[in-house]
Amino acid sequence: MNKNLSQTHNSTLLEDVKTLKRMEMSLKKSKELDQTENMDLSAKLFNLAECKDEMWNPEKFSLMYGTWLWDHSTPAQKVKLNQLYWIAYYAQIISAEIATIFFNQTAAAAMYGLEDFKIVCDTLDLESAQERTHINAFKVISEKYEEEVFGERIFTYPMRTPFVKTMLYSDLSKMQEWFRTWQLRTYSVLSSNSAFIGCQYFTVRGLRTLNGKMVQHQLSRYYTEHANKENSPIPSKVSYYHFMDESFHFNTSSVISHEVINSLPAASKFEKMVANMSLEGCQRDHYNFSTAINGIFWYDPALYPLIYKVLRSKIFNMSHLEALEALRKSFCEESEGMIQSHQTHQESIDSYKHYLADFKYINKTNRDMLIMSENKLEKHLKTNRDAFKKFRSKAA
Ligand SMILES: [Fe+2]
Ligand SMILES: [Fe+2]
């Protein structure tokens, strides 16, 4: 920044040499280790026949793991539940990454309005392009799978814009969903015009990625610990390649939200309020935990119709009444699976608190994760039971 000529702002990222160096090093490394080619090739080569009888994730990352259904499944059914975890998990990641691509760009637009933020914007450009590749690989594999196994969609969905709720199976009512869409639209305008709000988006992205990192690191281990890596299932390889790219994304979120933000002009009261509102929104999105899928904060009752479909499919061949009873025993009784999902939720609360500990603009609701912490195991069970009664009477 030329300080002799008038500029829009006095502050410049160039003065924070340490952060700038970190960003430069990280972008260089991220380009060197970019997994785009591997991801694209995997999507092209995926052939379900070659990996249909093998698990794709470590066993505990299976749909309905540790529930009544899991305990009463045959080994072949367990393999299918394991593969379905992959399909369901990455369906949620696709949704989150569609939003990420967009908000990377709105935030970059705001930061580029200041002097010397080119390195940050270049990093975000690379990440957005990588997300498109990730989405493509997840989508190609998942759609082929559901077409071959079910002949219809279960967890996959047609392409969508970022203005649809990010959490696929939530407890939002139609009215709340509509409101959320408008919040997203407003946030997109604000984040593209305020470098602070744009920068602060990476606090939200950091929390979301932190949760992803915890699970995706474990998913990637199926490949890294596989006895025959070369011939391991393609979806397992994709989990590994994805985790490699995402490690850099998490680092970017952390540097922008913790360090780069210090080179910005001081935030106004309004900007701080918007920042806290977006974190409260994130807490609401992560309020529930799911018995069906450990590590994703879906609302179990919203999954009843999907799991019912899986139970009626040729994988389980259950009758209507058998499927309902399996749902009741799996979602409405405490199980090892439910306890583990709850534990992941607790671990996320703790790591979110740790991530946010040194932010100055954060209110108590966010600092202490008061919204997320309200959900308890007993509350979860009661919600599932009440919702199941309604589901059963509707399905009768
Ligand atoms: Fe990704
Ligand atoms: Fe990412």
mmCIF file of C-alpha atoms and ligand atoms in Angstrom:
data_model
loop_
_atom_site.group_PDB
_atom_site.id
_atom_site.type_symbol
_atom_site.label_atom_id
_atom_site.label_comp_id
_atom_site.label_asym_id
_atom_site.label_seq_id
_atom_site.Cartn_x
_atom_site.Cartn_y
_atom_site.Cartn_z
ATOM 1 C CA MET A 1 0.000 0.000 0.000
ATOM 2 C CA ASN A 2 1.360 3.375 -0.972
ATOM 3 C CA LYS A 3 0.972 5.476 2.187
ATOM 4 C CA ASN A 4 1.890 8.738 0.456
ATOM 5 C CA LEU A 5 -1.245 8.650 -1.636
ATOM 6 C CA SER A 6 -4.723 8.655 -0.171
ATOM 7 C CA GLN A 7 -6.213 5.174 0.349
ATOM 8 C CA THR A 8 -9.572 3.874 1.509
ATOM 9 C CA HIS A 9 -8.166 2.586 4.812
ATOM 10 C CA ASN A 10 -5.136 3.199 6.980
ATOM 11 C CA SER A 11 -4.673 -0.406 7.989
ATOM 12 C CA THR A 12 -2.889 -2.854 5.708
ATOM 13 C CA LEU A 13 -2.302 -6.564 5.878
ATOM 14 C CA LEU A 14 1.260 -5.948 4.626
ATOM 15 C CA GLU A 15 2.232 -4.670 8.082
ATOM 16 C CA ASP A 16 1.314 -7.977 9.683
ATOM 17 C CA VAL A 17 4.329 -9.784 8.250
ATOM 18 C CA LYS A 18 3.826 -12.953 10.296
ATOM 19 C CA THR A 19 0.242 -13.513 9.126
ATOM 20 C CA LEU A 20 1.110 -12.632 5.554
ATOM 21 C CA LYS A 21 3.941 -15.192 5.544
ATOM 22 C CA ARG A 22 1.594 -17.831 6.961
ATOM 23 C CA MET A 23 -0.947 -17.143 4.234
ATOM 24 C CA GLU A 24 1.706 -17.272 1.492
ATOM 25 C CA MET A 25 3.235 -20.517 2.762
ATOM 26 C CA SER A 26 -0.139 -22.106 3.166
ATOM 27 C CA LEU A 27 -1.303 -21.171 -0.352
ATOM 28 C CA LYS A 28 1.937 -22.515 -1.823
ATOM 29 C CA LYS A 29 1.587 -25.826 0.045
ATOM 30 C CA SER A 30 -2.099 -26.091 -0.715
ATOM 31 C CA LYS A 31 -1.359 -25.775 -4.458
ATOM 32 C CA GLU A 32 1.417 -28.386 -4.224
ATOM 33 C CA LEU A 33 -0.787 -30.887 -2.412
ATOM 34 C CA ASP A 34 -3.993 -30.036 -4.289
ATOM 35 C CA GLN A 35 -6.137 -33.177 -4.688
ATOM 36 C CA THR A 36 -8.250 -31.972 -7.620
ATOM 37 C CA GLU A 37 -6.815 -34.496 -10.092
ATOM 38 C CA ASN A 38 -7.235 -37.408 -7.682
ATOM 39 C CA MET A 39 -10.814 -36.389 -6.894
ATOM 40 C CA ASP A 40 -11.773 -35.993 -10.569
ATOM 41 C CA LEU A 41 -10.194 -39.308 -11.485
ATOM 42 C CA SER A 42 -11.967 -41.081 -8.605
ATOM 43 C CA ALA A 43 -15.335 -39.767 -9.762
ATOM 44 C CA LYS A 44 -14.618 -41.064 -13.265
ATOM 45 C CA LEU A 45 -13.394 -44.487 -12.141
ATOM 46 C CA PHE A 46 -16.059 -45.256 -9.536
ATOM 47 C CA ASN A 47 -17.700 -48.595 -10.223
ATOM 48 C CA LEU A 48 -19.985 -49.891 -7.488
ATOM 49 C CA ALA A 49 -19.499 -53.529 -8.534
ATOM 50 C CA GLU A 50 -15.828 -53.249 -7.507
ATOM 51 C CA CYS A 51 -16.478 -52.137 -3.930
ATOM 52 C CA LYS A 52 -20.054 -53.158 -3.144
ATOM 53 C CA ASP A 53 -19.105 -55.854 -0.621
ATOM 54 C CA GLU A 54 -16.624 -53.843 1.401
ATOM 55 C CA MET A 55 -17.045 -51.147 4.028
ATOM 56 C CA TRP A 56 -15.996 -47.649 2.960
ATOM 57 C CA ASN A 57 -15.448 -46.137 6.430
ATOM 58 C CA PRO A 58 -14.182 -47.415 9.784
ATOM 59 C CA GLU A 59 -17.019 -49.586 11.129
ATOM 60 C CA LYS A 60 -18.294 -47.157 13.740
ATOM 61 C CA PHE A 61 -19.039 -44.684 10.956
ATOM 62 C CA SER A 62 -22.068 -46.627 9.782
ATOM 63 C CA LEU A 63 -25.644 -45.447 9.545
ATOM 64 C CA MET A 64 -27.568 -46.487 12.695
ATOM 65 C CA TYR A 65 -24.340 -47.776 14.290
ATOM 66 C CA GLY A 66 -24.820 -49.052 17.839
ATOM 67 C CA THR A 67 -28.636 -49.000 17.642
ATOM 68 C CA TRP A 68 -31.099 -51.904 17.779
ATOM 69 C CA LEU A 69 -31.081 -52.045 13.970
ATOM 70 C CA TRP A 70 -27.283 -52.333 13.841
ATOM 71 C CA ASP A 71 -27.234 -55.072 16.470
ATOM 72 C CA HIS A 72 -29.824 -57.079 14.516
ATOM 73 C CA SER A 73 -28.301 -56.643 11.050
ATOM 74 C CA THR A 74 -26.456 -59.326 9.085
ATOM 75 C CA PRO A 75 -22.816 -58.677 8.062
ATOM 76 C CA ALA A 76 -23.990 -57.867 4.500
ATOM 77 C CA GLN A 77 -26.588 -55.386 5.828
ATOM 78 C CA LYS A 78 -23.920 -53.780 8.019
ATOM 79 C CA VAL A 79 -21.761 -53.206 4.935
ATOM 80 C CA LYS A 80 -24.698 -51.416 3.297
ATOM 81 C CA LEU A 81 -25.273 -49.281 6.412
ATOM 82 C CA ASN A 82 -21.600 -48.394 6.380
ATOM 83 C CA GLN A 83 -21.770 -47.319 2.725
ATOM 84 C CA LEU A 84 -24.980 -45.401 3.398
ATOM 85 C CA TYR A 85 -23.191 -43.420 6.085
ATOM 86 C CA TRP A 86 -20.789 -42.237 3.368
ATOM 87 C CA ILE A 87 -23.685 -41.269 1.069
ATOM 88 C CA ALA A 88 -25.573 -39.455 3.849
ATOM 89 C CA TYR A 89 -22.516 -37.767 5.320
ATOM 90 C CA TYR A 90 -21.319 -36.324 2.037
ATOM 91 C CA ALA A 91 -24.871 -35.274 1.082
ATOM 92 C CA GLN A 92 -24.609 -32.880 4.025
ATOM 93 C CA ILE A 93 -21.071 -31.843 3.031
ATOM 94 C CA ILE A 94 -22.298 -31.023 -0.507
ATOM 95 C CA SER A 95 -24.932 -28.706 0.966
ATOM 96 C CA ALA A 96 -22.408 -26.995 3.245
ATOM 97 C CA GLU A 97 -19.894 -26.611 0.426
ATOM 98 C CA ILE A 98 -22.430 -25.060 -1.969
ATOM 99 C CA ALA A 99 -22.826 -22.348 0.693
ATOM 100 C CA THR A 100 -19.060 -22.150 1.238
ATOM 101 C CA ILE A 101 -18.351 -21.466 -2.460
ATOM 102 C CA PHE A 102 -20.746 -18.532 -2.382
ATOM 103 C CA PHE A 103 -19.692 -16.995 0.932
ATOM 104 C CA ASN A 104 -15.984 -17.390 0.079
ATOM 105 C CA GLN A 105 -16.722 -15.060 -2.817
ATOM 106 C CA THR A 106 -18.887 -12.524 -0.947
ATOM 107 C CA ALA A 107 -16.261 -12.311 1.814
ATOM 108 C CA ALA A 108 -13.482 -11.953 -0.761
ATOM 109 C CA ALA A 109 -15.437 -9.137 -2.437
ATOM 110 C CA ALA A 110 -15.505 -7.198 0.846
ATOM 111 C CA MET A 111 -11.856 -7.863 1.721
ATOM 112 C CA TYR A 112 -10.697 -6.940 -1.773
ATOM 113 C CA GLY A 113 -12.276 -3.554 -1.104
ATOM 114 C CA LEU A 114 -9.371 -2.932 1.289
ATOM 115 C CA GLU A 115 -5.720 -2.624 0.314
ATOM 116 C CA ASP A 116 -3.410 -5.646 0.059
ATOM 117 C CA PHE A 117 -5.830 -8.533 0.615
ATOM 118 C CA LYS A 118 -4.982 -10.209 -2.701
ATOM 119 C CA ILE A 119 -3.343 -13.236 -1.030
ATOM 120 C CA VAL A 120 -6.492 -13.921 1.020
ATOM 121 C CA CYS A 121 -8.711 -13.667 -2.064
ATOM 122 C CA ASP A 122 -6.408 -15.921 -4.129
ATOM 123 C CA THR A 123 -6.561 -18.558 -1.389
ATOM 124 C CA LEU A 124 -10.351 -18.396 -1.352
ATOM 125 C CA ASP A 125 -10.493 -18.701 -5.151
ATOM 126 C CA LEU A 126 -8.468 -21.913 -4.984
ATOM 127 C CA GLU A 127 -10.670 -23.280 -2.193
ATOM 128 C CA SER A 128 -13.897 -22.520 -4.062
ATOM 129 C CA ALA A 129 -12.597 -24.357 -7.143
ATOM 130 C CA GLN A 130 -11.620 -27.303 -4.934
ATOM 131 C CA GLU A 131 -15.103 -27.369 -3.367
ATOM 132 C CA ARG A 132 -16.659 -27.684 -6.838
ATOM 133 C CA THR A 133 -14.452 -30.705 -7.462
ATOM 134 C CA HIS A 134 -15.342 -32.180 -4.070
ATOM 135 C CA ILE A 135 -19.052 -31.729 -4.680
ATOM 136 C CA ASN A 136 -18.759 -33.320 -8.102
ATOM 137 C CA ALA A 137 -16.979 -36.421 -6.758
ATOM 138 C CA PHE A 138 -19.455 -36.879 -3.875
ATOM 139 C CA LYS A 139 -22.431 -36.326 -6.159
ATOM 140 C CA VAL A 140 -21.326 -38.660 -8.972
ATOM 141 C CA ILE A 141 -20.557 -41.520 -6.569
ATOM 142 C CA SER A 142 -23.675 -41.037 -4.417
ATOM 143 C CA GLU A 143 -26.086 -40.766 -7.326
ATOM 144 C CA LYS A 144 -24.642 -43.862 -9.027
ATOM 145 C CA TYR A 145 -24.985 -45.709 -5.721
ATOM 146 C CA GLU A 146 -28.583 -44.734 -5.042
ATOM 147 C CA GLU A 147 -29.588 -45.422 -8.630
ATOM 148 C CA GLU A 148 -28.105 -48.925 -8.532
ATOM 149 C CA VAL A 149 -29.112 -49.870 -4.995
ATOM 150 C CA PHE A 150 -32.518 -48.197 -4.639
ATOM 151 C CA GLY A 151 -33.503 -47.004 -8.106
ATOM 152 C CA GLU A 152 -34.526 -43.706 -6.457
ATOM 153 C CA ARG A 153 -33.050 -40.906 -4.368
ATOM 154 C CA ILE A 154 -32.685 -41.423 -0.609
ATOM 155 C CA PHE A 155 -30.091 -38.899 0.638
ATOM 156 C CA THR A 156 -29.042 -37.297 -2.660
ATOM 157 C CA TYR A 157 -30.829 -34.308 -4.203
ATOM 158 C CA PRO A 158 -30.697 -32.310 -7.416
ATOM 159 C CA MET A 159 -28.295 -29.364 -7.572
ATOM 160 C CA ARG A 160 -29.418 -26.290 -5.655
ATOM 161 C CA THR A 161 -28.396 -22.702 -4.887
ATOM 162 C CA PRO A 162 -26.868 -21.547 -1.567
ATOM 163 C CA PHE A 163 -30.197 -19.986 -0.577
ATOM 164 C CA VAL A 164 -31.686 -23.240 0.604
ATOM 165 C CA LYS A 165 -31.202 -24.224 4.255
ATOM 166 C CA THR A 166 -27.683 -25.549 4.757
ATOM 167 C CA MET A 167 -28.603 -28.237 7.301
ATOM 168 C CA LEU A 168 -30.435 -30.874 5.252
ATOM 169 C CA TYR A 169 -32.549 -32.462 8.007
ATOM 170 C CA SER A 170 -33.344 -29.899 10.653
ATOM 171 C CA ASP A 171 -36.224 -29.133 12.989
ATOM 172 C CA LEU A 172 -37.084 -25.847 11.266
ATOM 173 C CA SER A 173 -40.730 -25.276 10.407
ATOM 174 C CA LYS A 174 -41.655 -24.049 6.899
ATOM 175 C CA MET A 175 -41.918 -20.495 8.277
ATOM 176 C CA GLN A 176 -38.507 -20.714 9.963
ATOM 177 C CA GLU A 177 -37.002 -22.105 6.753
ATOM 178 C CA TRP A 178 -38.379 -19.139 4.832
ATOM 179 C CA PHE A 179 -36.956 -16.765 7.432
ATOM 180 C CA ARG A 180 -33.567 -18.521 7.257
ATOM 181 C CA THR A 181 -33.495 -18.030 3.482
ATOM 182 C CA TRP A 182 -33.996 -14.297 3.976
ATOM 183 C CA GLN A 183 -31.330 -14.189 6.658
ATOM 184 C CA LEU A 184 -28.910 -15.814 4.184
ATOM 185 C CA ARG A 185 -29.786 -13.291 1.486
ATOM 186 C CA THR A 186 -29.257 -10.380 3.867
ATOM 187 C CA TYR A 187 -26.021 -11.876 5.176
ATOM 188 C CA SER A 188 -24.699 -12.263 1.624
ATOM 189 C CA VAL A 189 -25.175 -8.527 0.978
ATOM 190 C CA LEU A 190 -23.664 -7.537 4.334
ATOM 191 C CA SER A 191 -20.676 -9.879 4.040
ATOM 192 C CA SER A 192 -19.812 -8.604 0.553
ATOM 193 C CA ASN A 193 -19.776 -5.000 1.733
ATOM 194 C CA SER A 194 -18.165 -5.187 5.191
ATOM 195 C CA ALA A 195 -14.654 -6.619 5.491
ATOM 196 C CA PHE A 196 -15.314 -7.349 9.182
ATOM 197 C CA ILE A 197 -18.476 -9.368 8.502
ATOM 198 C CA GLY A 198 -16.764 -11.011 5.524
ATOM 199 C CA CYS A 199 -13.795 -11.909 7.694
ATOM 200 C CA GLN A 200 -16.020 -13.033 10.530
ATOM 201 C CA TYR A 201 -17.718 -15.483 8.168
ATOM 202 C CA PHE A 202 -14.545 -17.508 8.630
ATOM 203 C CA THR A 203 -15.293 -17.844 12.325
ATOM 204 C CA VAL A 204 -18.538 -19.578 11.380
ATOM 205 C CA ARG A 205 -16.754 -21.537 8.638
ATOM 206 C CA GLY A 206 -14.036 -22.414 11.163
ATOM 207 C CA LEU A 207 -16.586 -23.907 13.552
ATOM 208 C CA ARG A 208 -18.288 -25.873 10.793
ATOM 209 C CA THR A 209 -14.945 -27.120 9.449
ATOM 210 C CA LEU A 210 -13.766 -27.951 12.953
ATOM 211 C CA ASN A 211 -16.677 -30.329 13.301
ATOM 212 C CA GLY A 212 -15.962 -31.707 9.807
ATOM 213 C CA LYS A 213 -12.297 -32.130 10.593
ATOM 214 C CA MET A 214 -13.044 -34.256 13.663
ATOM 215 C CA VAL A 215 -15.086 -36.752 11.631
ATOM 216 C CA GLN A 216 -13.276 -36.536 8.296
ATOM 217 C CA HIS A 217 -9.920 -37.287 9.850
ATOM 218 C CA GLN A 218 -11.359 -40.557 11.098
ATOM 219 C CA LEU A 219 -13.072 -41.318 7.779
ATOM 220 C CA SER A 220 -9.763 -40.808 5.947
ATOM 221 C CA ARG A 221 -8.162 -43.488 8.113
ATOM 222 C CA TYR A 222 -10.009 -46.308 6.377
ATOM 223 C CA TYR A 223 -7.768 -45.575 3.365
ATOM 224 C CA THR A 224 -4.558 -44.774 5.264
ATOM 225 C CA GLU A 225 -4.845 -47.962 7.336
ATOM 226 C CA HIS A 226 -6.044 -50.177 4.464
ATOM 227 C CA ALA A 227 -3.855 -53.244 3.849
ATOM 228 C CA ASN A 228 -4.084 -52.740 0.079
ATOM 229 C CA LYS A 229 -4.378 -48.984 -0.485
ATOM 230 C CA GLU A 230 -4.195 -49.189 -4.266
ATOM 231 C CA ASN A 231 -7.270 -51.427 -4.409
ATOM 232 C CA SER A 232 -9.171 -49.882 -1.522
ATOM 233 C CA PRO A 233 -12.735 -48.682 -2.280
ATOM 234 C CA ILE A 234 -12.801 -45.467 -4.317
ATOM 235 C CA PRO A 235 -15.136 -43.714 -1.831
ATOM 236 C CA SER A 236 -12.541 -44.339 0.912
ATOM 237 C CA LYS A 237 -9.870 -42.762 -1.288
ATOM 238 C CA VAL A 238 -12.181 -39.795 -1.850
ATOM 239 C CA SER A 239 -12.562 -39.360 1.928
ATOM 240 C CA TYR A 240 -8.780 -39.240 2.203
ATOM 241 C CA TYR A 241 -8.243 -36.809 -0.707
ATOM 242 C CA HIS A 242 -10.994 -34.595 0.657
ATOM 243 C CA PHE A 243 -9.494 -34.516 4.118
ATOM 244 C CA MET A 244 -6.141 -33.446 2.590
ATOM 245 C CA ASP A 245 -7.715 -30.404 0.901
ATOM 246 C CA GLU A 246 -9.912 -29.602 3.894
ATOM 247 C CA SER A 247 -6.974 -29.474 6.296
ATOM 248 C CA PHE A 248 -5.827 -26.381 4.395
ATOM 249 C CA HIS A 249 -9.329 -24.934 4.417
ATOM 250 C CA PHE A 250 -9.497 -25.261 8.180
ATOM 251 C CA ASN A 251 -6.136 -23.541 8.468
ATOM 252 C CA THR A 252 -7.400 -20.688 6.253
ATOM 253 C CA SER A 253 -10.520 -20.250 8.411
ATOM 254 C CA SER A 254 -8.390 -20.161 11.512
ATOM 255 C CA VAL A 255 -5.838 -17.617 10.180
ATOM 256 C CA ILE A 256 -8.486 -15.298 8.712
ATOM 257 C CA SER A 257 -10.750 -15.359 11.755
ATOM 258 C CA HIS A 258 -7.978 -15.133 14.356
ATOM 259 C CA GLU A 259 -5.233 -13.080 12.629
ATOM 260 C CA VAL A 260 -6.323 -11.320 9.443
ATOM 261 C CA ILE A 261 -9.265 -9.771 11.279
ATOM 262 C CA ASN A 262 -6.761 -7.722 13.333
ATOM 263 C CA SER A 263 -5.684 -5.802 10.224
ATOM 264 C CA LEU A 264 -9.210 -4.513 9.640
ATOM 265 C CA PRO A 265 -10.708 -1.211 10.741
ATOM 266 C CA ALA A 266 -12.482 -1.612 14.129
ATOM 267 C CA ALA A 267 -15.943 -3.193 13.898
ATOM 268 C CA SER A 268 -19.055 -1.105 14.505
ATOM 269 C CA LYS A 269 -21.756 -2.142 17.009
ATOM 270 C CA PHE A 270 -23.938 -3.241 14.120
ATOM 271 C CA GLU A 271 -21.173 -5.406 12.621
ATOM 272 C CA LYS A 272 -20.570 -7.047 15.998
ATOM 273 C CA MET A 273 -24.287 -7.739 16.336
ATOM 274 C CA VAL A 274 -24.440 -9.386 12.893
ATOM 275 C CA ALA A 275 -21.343 -11.445 13.761
ATOM 276 C CA ASN A 276 -22.956 -12.731 16.955
ATOM 277 C CA MET A 277 -26.227 -13.445 15.167
ATOM 278 C CA SER A 278 -24.425 -15.578 12.605
ATOM 279 C CA LEU A 279 -22.752 -17.579 15.372
ATOM 280 C CA GLU A 280 -26.079 -18.055 17.132
ATOM 281 C CA GLY A 281 -27.462 -19.328 13.805
ATOM 282 C CA CYS A 282 -24.584 -21.801 13.639
ATOM 283 C CA GLN A 283 -25.362 -22.977 17.178
ATOM 284 C CA ARG A 284 -29.021 -23.494 16.216
ATOM 285 C CA ASP A 285 -27.964 -25.496 13.152
ATOM 286 C CA HIS A 286 -25.815 -27.672 15.410
ATOM 287 C CA TYR A 287 -28.353 -27.944 18.231
ATOM 288 C CA ASN A 288 -29.479 -31.492 17.474
ATOM 289 C CA PHE A 289 -27.416 -34.641 17.271
ATOM 290 C CA SER A 290 -28.435 -37.667 15.302
ATOM 291 C CA THR A 291 -28.721 -41.250 16.497
ATOM 292 C CA ALA A 292 -28.711 -42.333 12.862
ATOM 293 C CA ILE A 293 -25.484 -40.620 11.891
ATOM 294 C CA ASN A 294 -22.788 -39.812 14.403
ATOM 295 C CA GLY A 295 -20.991 -36.553 13.602
ATOM 296 C CA ILE A 296 -23.766 -34.782 11.698
ATOM 297 C CA PHE A 297 -26.192 -32.669 13.633
ATOM 298 C CA TRP A 298 -29.350 -33.762 11.876
ATOM 299 C CA TYR A 299 -32.768 -33.922 13.485
ATOM 300 C CA ASP A 300 -33.640 -37.609 13.906
ATOM 301 C CA PRO A 301 -37.411 -37.300 13.321
ATOM 302 C CA ALA A 302 -36.731 -35.715 9.910
ATOM 303 C CA LEU A 303 -34.879 -38.937 9.039
ATOM 304 C CA TYR A 304 -37.708 -41.355 9.957
ATOM 305 C CA PRO A 305 -39.178 -41.410 6.417
ATOM 306 C CA LEU A 306 -35.736 -42.034 4.877
ATOM 307 C CA ILE A 307 -34.704 -44.812 7.238
ATOM 308 C CA TYR A 308 -38.195 -46.314 6.771
ATOM 309 C CA LYS A 309 -37.503 -46.416 3.004
ATOM 310 C CA VAL A 310 -34.165 -48.156 3.599
ATOM 311 C CA LEU A 311 -35.868 -50.726 5.849
ATOM 312 C CA ARG A 312 -38.527 -51.445 3.207
ATOM 313 C CA SER A 313 -35.904 -51.696 0.422
ATOM 314 C CA LYS A 314 -34.384 -54.976 -0.712
ATOM 315 C CA ILE A 315 -31.524 -54.482 1.767
ATOM 316 C CA PHE A 316 -33.764 -55.238 4.762
ATOM 317 C CA ASN A 317 -36.960 -56.470 3.090
ATOM 318 C CA MET A 318 -39.078 -55.495 6.140
ATOM 319 C CA SER A 319 -42.860 -55.303 6.165
ATOM 320 C CA HIS A 320 -44.560 -52.024 7.085
ATOM 321 C CA LEU A 321 -45.051 -53.070 10.706
ATOM 322 C CA GLU A 322 -41.567 -54.537 11.051
ATOM 323 C CA ALA A 323 -40.046 -51.306 9.722
ATOM 324 C CA LEU A 324 -42.048 -49.194 12.195
ATOM 325 C CA GLU A 325 -40.996 -51.382 15.103
ATOM 326 C CA ALA A 326 -37.344 -51.240 14.016
ATOM 327 C CA LEU A 327 -37.580 -47.442 13.894
ATOM 328 C CA ARG A 328 -39.109 -47.312 17.364
ATOM 329 C CA LYS A 329 -36.500 -49.574 18.914
ATOM 330 C CA SER A 330 -33.631 -47.748 17.204
ATOM 331 C CA PHE A 331 -34.641 -44.121 17.715
ATOM 332 C CA CYS A 332 -36.734 -44.213 20.884
ATOM 333 C CA GLU A 333 -34.601 -46.410 23.140
ATOM 334 C CA GLU A 334 -31.261 -45.368 24.537
ATOM 335 C CA SER A 335 -28.438 -47.214 22.783
ATOM 336 C CA GLU A 336 -24.680 -47.208 22.435
ATOM 337 C CA GLY A 337 -25.058 -45.408 19.110
ATOM 338 C CA MET A 338 -27.177 -42.645 20.640
ATOM 339 C CA ILE A 339 -24.705 -42.197 23.490
ATOM 340 C CA GLN A 340 -21.772 -41.940 21.074
ATOM 341 C CA SER A 341 -23.569 -39.342 18.923
ATOM 342 C CA HIS A 342 -24.326 -37.340 22.043
ATOM 343 C CA GLN A 343 -20.673 -37.564 23.033
ATOM 344 C CA THR A 344 -19.582 -36.187 19.641
ATOM 345 C CA HIS A 345 -22.017 -33.304 20.193
ATOM 346 C CA GLN A 346 -20.442 -32.616 23.586
ATOM 347 C CA GLU A 347 -16.921 -32.746 22.115
ATOM 348 C CA SER A 348 -17.989 -30.261 19.442
ATOM 349 C CA ILE A 349 -19.320 -27.862 22.075
ATOM 350 C CA ASP A 350 -15.992 -28.017 23.907
ATOM 351 C CA SER A 351 -13.889 -27.527 20.781
ATOM 352 C CA TYR A 352 -16.119 -24.645 19.587
ATOM 353 C CA LYS A 353 -15.645 -22.939 22.976
ATOM 354 C CA HIS A 354 -11.903 -23.384 22.668
ATOM 355 C CA TYR A 355 -11.903 -21.973 19.112
ATOM 356 C CA LEU A 356 -13.853 -18.895 20.199
ATOM 357 C CA ALA A 357 -12.044 -18.285 23.483
ATOM 358 C CA ASP A 358 -9.879 -15.337 22.351
ATOM 359 C CA PHE A 359 -12.431 -13.432 20.246
ATOM 360 C CA LYS A 360 -13.194 -10.038 21.699
ATOM 361 C CA TYR A 361 -16.506 -9.307 19.977
ATOM 362 C CA ILE A 362 -18.307 -12.448 21.093
ATOM 363 C CA ASN A 363 -21.282 -12.387 23.493
ATOM 364 C CA LYS A 364 -21.893 -14.828 26.348
ATOM 365 C CA THR A 365 -24.442 -16.926 24.410
ATOM 366 C CA ASN A 366 -21.742 -17.745 21.878
ATOM 367 C CA ARG A 367 -18.726 -17.817 24.172
ATOM 368 C CA ASP A 368 -20.375 -20.415 26.408
ATOM 369 C CA MET A 369 -22.262 -22.136 23.554
ATOM 370 C CA LEU A 370 -25.476 -21.730 25.552
ATOM 371 C CA ILE A 371 -27.844 -22.694 22.719
ATOM 372 C CA MET A 372 -26.099 -25.928 21.738
ATOM 373 C CA SER A 373 -25.539 -26.902 25.362
ATOM 374 C CA GLU A 374 -29.286 -26.943 26.030
ATOM 375 C CA ASN A 375 -29.747 -30.225 24.222
ATOM 376 C CA LYS A 376 -29.329 -33.249 26.467
ATOM 377 C CA LEU A 377 -29.686 -36.995 25.997
ATOM 378 C CA GLU A 378 -33.047 -37.125 27.858
ATOM 379 C CA LYS A 379 -34.406 -34.248 25.813
ATOM 380 C CA HIS A 380 -33.261 -35.933 22.609
ATOM 381 C CA LEU A 381 -35.008 -39.181 23.584
ATOM 382 C CA LYS A 382 -38.251 -37.404 24.455
ATOM 383 C CA THR A 383 -38.213 -35.502 21.139
ATOM 384 C CA ASN A 384 -37.637 -38.732 19.207
ATOM 385 C CA ARG A 385 -40.408 -40.550 21.104
ATOM 386 C CA ASP A 386 -43.001 -37.783 20.681
ATOM 387 C CA ALA A 387 -42.196 -37.440 16.997
ATOM 388 C CA PHE A 388 -42.327 -41.190 16.484
ATOM 389 C CA LYS A 389 -45.904 -41.391 17.819
ATOM 390 C CA LYS A 390 -46.951 -38.795 15.229
ATOM 391 C CA PHE A 391 -45.010 -40.564 12.487
ATOM 392 C CA ARG A 392 -46.611 -43.920 13.337
ATOM 393 C CA SER A 393 -50.157 -42.582 13.381
ATOM 394 C CA LYS A 394 -49.587 -40.837 10.028
ATOM 395 C CA ALA A 395 -48.047 -43.956 8.505
ATOM 396 C CA ALA A 396 -50.871 -46.223 9.733
HETATM 397 FE FE FE B 1 -14.629 -29.797 0.533
HETATM 398 FE FE FE B 2 -13.628 -26.847 2.397
#
